[in-house]
Structures are given as C-alpha cells and as structure tokens.
Short mmCIF file of C-alpha atoms in Angstrom, two decimals:
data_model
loop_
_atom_site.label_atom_id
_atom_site.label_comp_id
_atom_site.label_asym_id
_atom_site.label_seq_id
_atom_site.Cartn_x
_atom_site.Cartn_y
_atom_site.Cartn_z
CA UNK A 1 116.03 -66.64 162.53
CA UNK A 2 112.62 -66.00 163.66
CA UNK A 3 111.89 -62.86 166.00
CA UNK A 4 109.58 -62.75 168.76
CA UNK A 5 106.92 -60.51 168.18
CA UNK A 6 106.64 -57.68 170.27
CA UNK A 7 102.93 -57.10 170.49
CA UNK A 8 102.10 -60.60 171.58
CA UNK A 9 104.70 -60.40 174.43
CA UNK A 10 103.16 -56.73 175.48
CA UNK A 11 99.91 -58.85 175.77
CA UNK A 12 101.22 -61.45 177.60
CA UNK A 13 102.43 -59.09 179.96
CA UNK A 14 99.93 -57.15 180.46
CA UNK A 15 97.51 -60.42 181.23
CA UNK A 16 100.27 -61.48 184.03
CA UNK A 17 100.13 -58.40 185.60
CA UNK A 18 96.58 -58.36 186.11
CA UNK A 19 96.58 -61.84 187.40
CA UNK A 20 99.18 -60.90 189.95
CA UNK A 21 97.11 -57.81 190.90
CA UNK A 22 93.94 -59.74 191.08
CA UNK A 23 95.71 -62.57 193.53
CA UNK A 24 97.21 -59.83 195.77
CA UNK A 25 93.91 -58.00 196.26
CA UNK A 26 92.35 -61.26 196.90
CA UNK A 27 94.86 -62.61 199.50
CA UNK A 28 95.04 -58.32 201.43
CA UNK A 29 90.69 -58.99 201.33
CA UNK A 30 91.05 -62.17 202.58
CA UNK A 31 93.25 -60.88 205.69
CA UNK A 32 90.92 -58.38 206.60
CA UNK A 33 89.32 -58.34 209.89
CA UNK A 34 85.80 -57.88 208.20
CA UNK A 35 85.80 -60.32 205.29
CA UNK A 36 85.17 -63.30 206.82
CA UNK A 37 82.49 -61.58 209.77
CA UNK A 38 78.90 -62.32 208.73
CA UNK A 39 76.42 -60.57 209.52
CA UNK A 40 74.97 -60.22 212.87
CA UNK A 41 71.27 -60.50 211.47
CA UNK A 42 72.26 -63.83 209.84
CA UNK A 43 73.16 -65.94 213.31
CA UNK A 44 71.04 -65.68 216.54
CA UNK A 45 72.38 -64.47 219.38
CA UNK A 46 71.92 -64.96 223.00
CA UNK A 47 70.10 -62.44 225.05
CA UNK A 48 68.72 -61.47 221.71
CA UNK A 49 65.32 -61.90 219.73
CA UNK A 50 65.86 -60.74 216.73
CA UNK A 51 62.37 -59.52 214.90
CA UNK A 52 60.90 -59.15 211.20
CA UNK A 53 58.27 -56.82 210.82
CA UNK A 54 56.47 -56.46 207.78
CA UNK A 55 54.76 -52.90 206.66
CA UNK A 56 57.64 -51.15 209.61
CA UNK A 57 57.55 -48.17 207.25
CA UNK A 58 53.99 -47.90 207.93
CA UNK A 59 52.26 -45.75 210.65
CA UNK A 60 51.42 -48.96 213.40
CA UNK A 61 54.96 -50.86 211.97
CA UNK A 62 57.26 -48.14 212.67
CA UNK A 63 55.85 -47.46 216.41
CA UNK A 64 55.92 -51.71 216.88
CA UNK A 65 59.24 -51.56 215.67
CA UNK A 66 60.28 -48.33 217.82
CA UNK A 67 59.04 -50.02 221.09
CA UNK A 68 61.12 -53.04 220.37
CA UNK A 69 64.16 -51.45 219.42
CA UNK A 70 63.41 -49.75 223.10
CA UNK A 71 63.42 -52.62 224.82
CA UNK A 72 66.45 -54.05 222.97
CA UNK A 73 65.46 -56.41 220.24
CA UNK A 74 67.25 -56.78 217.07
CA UNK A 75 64.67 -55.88 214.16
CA UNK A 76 64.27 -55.91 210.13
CA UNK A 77 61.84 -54.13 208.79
CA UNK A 78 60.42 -55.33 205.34
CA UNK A 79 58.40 -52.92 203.51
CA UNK A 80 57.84 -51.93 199.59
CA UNK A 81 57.16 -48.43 200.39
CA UNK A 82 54.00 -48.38 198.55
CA UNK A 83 52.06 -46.90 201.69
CA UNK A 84 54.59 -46.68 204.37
CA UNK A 85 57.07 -43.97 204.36
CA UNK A 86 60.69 -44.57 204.45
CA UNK A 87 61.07 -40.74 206.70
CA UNK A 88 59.65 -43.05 209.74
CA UNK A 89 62.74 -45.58 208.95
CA UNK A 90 64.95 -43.16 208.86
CA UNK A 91 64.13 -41.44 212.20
CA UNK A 92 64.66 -45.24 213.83
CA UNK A 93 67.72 -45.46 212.11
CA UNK A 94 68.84 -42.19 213.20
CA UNK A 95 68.00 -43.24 216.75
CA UNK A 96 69.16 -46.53 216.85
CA UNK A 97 72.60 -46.53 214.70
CA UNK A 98 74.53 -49.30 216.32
CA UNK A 99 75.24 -52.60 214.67
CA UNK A 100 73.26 -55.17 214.64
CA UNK A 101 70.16 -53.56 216.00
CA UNK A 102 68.05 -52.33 213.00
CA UNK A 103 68.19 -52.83 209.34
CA UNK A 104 65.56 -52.13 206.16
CA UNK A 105 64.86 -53.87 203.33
CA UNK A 106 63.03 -53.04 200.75
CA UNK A 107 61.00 -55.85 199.24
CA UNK A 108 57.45 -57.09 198.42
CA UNK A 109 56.09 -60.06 200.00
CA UNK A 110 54.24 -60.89 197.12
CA UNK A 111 57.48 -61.89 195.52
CA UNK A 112 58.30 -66.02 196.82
CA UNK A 113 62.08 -65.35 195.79
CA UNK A 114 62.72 -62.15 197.88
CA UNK A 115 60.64 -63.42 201.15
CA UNK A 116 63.07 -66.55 200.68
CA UNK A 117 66.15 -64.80 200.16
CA UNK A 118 65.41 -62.45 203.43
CA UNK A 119 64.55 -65.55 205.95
CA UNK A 120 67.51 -67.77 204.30
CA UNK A 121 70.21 -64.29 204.96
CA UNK A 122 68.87 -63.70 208.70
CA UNK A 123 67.88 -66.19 211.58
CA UNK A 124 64.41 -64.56 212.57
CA UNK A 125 62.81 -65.67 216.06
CA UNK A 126 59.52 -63.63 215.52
CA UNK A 127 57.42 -61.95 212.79
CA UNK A 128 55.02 -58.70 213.31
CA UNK A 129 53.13 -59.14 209.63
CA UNK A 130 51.92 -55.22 209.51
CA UNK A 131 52.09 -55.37 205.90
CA UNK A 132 48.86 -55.20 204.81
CA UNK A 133 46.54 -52.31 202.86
CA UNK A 134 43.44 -50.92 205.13
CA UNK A 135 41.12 -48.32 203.14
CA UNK A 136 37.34 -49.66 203.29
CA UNK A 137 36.50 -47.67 199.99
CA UNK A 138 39.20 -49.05 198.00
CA UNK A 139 38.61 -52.62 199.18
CA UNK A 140 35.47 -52.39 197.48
CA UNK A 141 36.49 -51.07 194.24
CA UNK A 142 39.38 -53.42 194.15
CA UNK A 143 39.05 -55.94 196.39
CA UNK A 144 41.10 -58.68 194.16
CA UNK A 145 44.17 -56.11 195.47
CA UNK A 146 43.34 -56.88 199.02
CA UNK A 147 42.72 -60.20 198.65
CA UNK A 148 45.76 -60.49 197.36
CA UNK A 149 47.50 -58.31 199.26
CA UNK A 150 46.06 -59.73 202.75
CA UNK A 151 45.86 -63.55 202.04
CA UNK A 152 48.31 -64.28 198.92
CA UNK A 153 51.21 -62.53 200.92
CA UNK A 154 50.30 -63.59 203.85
CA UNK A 155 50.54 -67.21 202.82
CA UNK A 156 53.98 -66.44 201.22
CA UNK A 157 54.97 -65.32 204.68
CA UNK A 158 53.70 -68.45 206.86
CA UNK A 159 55.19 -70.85 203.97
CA UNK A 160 58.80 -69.05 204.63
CA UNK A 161 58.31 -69.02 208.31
CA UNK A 162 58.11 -72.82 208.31
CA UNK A 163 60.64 -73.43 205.84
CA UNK A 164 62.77 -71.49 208.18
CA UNK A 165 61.88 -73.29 211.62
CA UNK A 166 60.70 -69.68 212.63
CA UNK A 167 57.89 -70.64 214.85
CA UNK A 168 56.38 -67.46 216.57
CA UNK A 169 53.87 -64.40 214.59
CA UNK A 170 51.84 -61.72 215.88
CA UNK A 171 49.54 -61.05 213.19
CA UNK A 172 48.07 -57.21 212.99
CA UNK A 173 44.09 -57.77 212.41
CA UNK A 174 41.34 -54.96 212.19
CA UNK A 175 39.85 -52.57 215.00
CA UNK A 176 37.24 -52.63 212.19
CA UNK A 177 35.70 -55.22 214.22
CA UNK A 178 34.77 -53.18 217.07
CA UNK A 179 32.45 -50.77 215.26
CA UNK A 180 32.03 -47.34 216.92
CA UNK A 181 33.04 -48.20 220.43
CA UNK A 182 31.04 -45.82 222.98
CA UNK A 183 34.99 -45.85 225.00
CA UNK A 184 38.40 -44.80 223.29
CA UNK A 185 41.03 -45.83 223.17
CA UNK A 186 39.78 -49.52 222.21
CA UNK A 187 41.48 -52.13 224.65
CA UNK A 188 41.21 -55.59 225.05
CA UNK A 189 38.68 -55.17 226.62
CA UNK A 190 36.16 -53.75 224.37
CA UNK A 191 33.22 -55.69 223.29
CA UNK A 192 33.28 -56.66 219.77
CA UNK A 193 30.79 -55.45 217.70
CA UNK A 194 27.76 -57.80 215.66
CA UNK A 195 29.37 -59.66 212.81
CA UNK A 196 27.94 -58.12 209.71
CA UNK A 197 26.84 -59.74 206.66
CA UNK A 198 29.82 -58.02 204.95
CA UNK A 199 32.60 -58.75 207.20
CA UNK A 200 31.00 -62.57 206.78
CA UNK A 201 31.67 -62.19 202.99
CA UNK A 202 34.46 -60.73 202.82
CA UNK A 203 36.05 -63.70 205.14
CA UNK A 204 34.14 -66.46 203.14
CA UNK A 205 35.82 -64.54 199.59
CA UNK A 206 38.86 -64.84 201.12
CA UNK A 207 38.57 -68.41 201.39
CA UNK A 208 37.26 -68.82 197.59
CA UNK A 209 40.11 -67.04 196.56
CA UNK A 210 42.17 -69.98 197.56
CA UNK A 211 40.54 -72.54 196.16
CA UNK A 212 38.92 -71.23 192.75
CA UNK A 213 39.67 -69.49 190.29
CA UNK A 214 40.09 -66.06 189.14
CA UNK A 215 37.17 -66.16 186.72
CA UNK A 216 34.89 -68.21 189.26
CA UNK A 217 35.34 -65.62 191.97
CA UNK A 218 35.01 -62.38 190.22
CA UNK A 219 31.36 -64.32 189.71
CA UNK A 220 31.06 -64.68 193.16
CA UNK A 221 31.88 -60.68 193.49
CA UNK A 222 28.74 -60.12 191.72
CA UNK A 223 26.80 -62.45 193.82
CA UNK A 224 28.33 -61.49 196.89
CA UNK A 225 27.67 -57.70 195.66
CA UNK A 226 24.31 -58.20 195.21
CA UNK A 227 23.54 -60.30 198.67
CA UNK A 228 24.93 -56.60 199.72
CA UNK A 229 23.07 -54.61 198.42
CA UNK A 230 19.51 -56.66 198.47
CA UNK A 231 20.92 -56.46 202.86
CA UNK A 232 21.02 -53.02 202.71
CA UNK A 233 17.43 -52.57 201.53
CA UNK A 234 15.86 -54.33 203.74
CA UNK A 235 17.42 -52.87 206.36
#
C-alpha cells in the first residue's frame, strides 16, 4: 500500500492557496471604483485644452505654464531637469492640486520612445516647445549640443505631434534677434535688429546638420569659424 507523501501535498497546497488569493485580489481590484477610470490627461475633454509644454521647469516654461493653469487649461509639463528646476514645479503643483489640471514628467525629448509614449498616454490639443538651451558662450564652444538640442529634438517633437493628429505649437524663438533695443520691455512691436553674418550661419548649420554628416559639418564649423572671424576683422 503506497502512502501519499506529505511534502508534495504541503506543496500542492500551498500553490492553491496562492492561486485563490491571487483571483480574489484580482476580482476586489477589479470592483473598485478607480481601476477601470483612466486618466483624465489621456481623453479630451470639453471646455478643456489640455497643453504640453516642454522646458515648464525652466524660468519662461514655468510662468507659460502658470498663466495657463490661471486661466484654466489642463497642462503637462515635460522637462529633463538639466536646466530647469523642479522647485518652480513644485510651487504650481502646490497651487494647483486638483485632478486633472497639472502633471510632470520627467523625460528628454531627445529620446523617440519617451516623446511617443507621452503623446500616445495623453490627448494633447497644443504644445509650448520651451525646451531648448540659450547661453551664447556655450553655443560656441559646443554648438553640436545646441544643434542638437534645438533642431534634433525639435524634429522628434513635430514628428510625434503629427503622428498624434495634434495640430497646434507655439514655438519659443530668441529675443536675441532684437539686439540692444533702445525700449524695454521688448514687445511686438520692436524693430528687429540687422541680420548678422552669425545668426545667418548659425541658421544655414542648422540646416547642414540635417542633411550631412557629422564629419562633413564639423568641417563646415571650421569654415564657418573662420568666415567669423575674417568678419570680425574687417569690421
């Protein structure tokens, strides 16, 4: 006569029960009022424009996104921290707690999978693209980083947008191109100033940078550095 043996029927048992435990928390999360609710980013609304800005950590993102949290849009704000500061986010969280109104994420729109991931999660009407990096000195000791930064991400952004059906951007240029206005603050208004060899480029690079490559346009630095500088001495 053959006995069972105990040990495999202890294992046994204990394999049922967590089955059993695993289907009942399943079926109480299931019930639950807030399983099933998706977000209120994720649908549109409406009454309600819901708004991603890029860089709202930063100094001119954070007051955009203030002012339209003020006047009742819903906004995300997109930013990899690595010159905006998440204390601003955190005051305009602080301010505006309710659901649905504000939320962060913390991402870099240099990588394709994240942007993609953010616009396929919430149904954006609008983008404010703030994200950008502004110091004229560093720009021209690394200006691959802001060509990058400015046009790479950029594209990544406008590629989303369409996948997305989101149709409508305000893009944040440069009061770079007014020079030293003889009137502050700068308003429409202001007359812009002579386009300088530079700024002329620094556009043109921009377009290189899209269609050549890496090695053929750090040549182009060095002839573009030198049409600079040979500028400069006449002048």
């Amino acid at each position: 006569m053959e006995y069972p043996d105990p040990k495999r029927s202890n294992f046994v048992g204990k394999i049922l029960m967590a089955a059993t435990l695993t289907a009942l928390c399943i079926i109480m999360l299931k019930q639950s009022p807030n399983f099933n609710t998706r977000s209120r980013f994720s649908e549109h609304e409406e009454g309600v424009i819901h708004v991603l800005v890029t860089g709202g950590a930063g100094y001119i993102g954070s007051h955009a996104a203030l002012r339209l949290l003020k006047e009742s849009y819903r906004v995300t704000i997109v930013d990899n921290l690595s010159r905006g500061n998440m204390g601003a986010v955190k005051v305009l969280q602080k301010l505006f707690p309710e659901p649905g109104q504000l939320q962060f994420v913390y991402a870099d729109l240099g990588d394709l999978k994240a942007v993609n991931k953010i616009f396929s999660e919430n149904a954006f009407d609008a983008v404010m693209h703030f994200a950008a990096v502004a110091y004229v000195g560093e720009s021209t000791l690394d200006p691959l980083k802001y060509y990058h930064n400015i046009t790479s991400n950029t594209l990544v952004i406008l590629e989303s947008m369409a996948a997305h059906d989101v149709k409508n951007l305000i893009y944040s240029s440069t009061c770079a191109t007014y020079g030293e206005p003889e009137k502050m603050p700068i308003t429409e208004e202001t007359p812009q100033a002579s386009c300088k060899l530079g700024f002329m480029l620094n556009h043109f690079a921009i377009f290189l940078f899209q269609s050549i490559h890496m090695e053929k346009l750090r040549r182009w630095q060095r002839i573009s550095s030198w049409i600079t500088l040979r500028t400069q001495t006449r002048q």
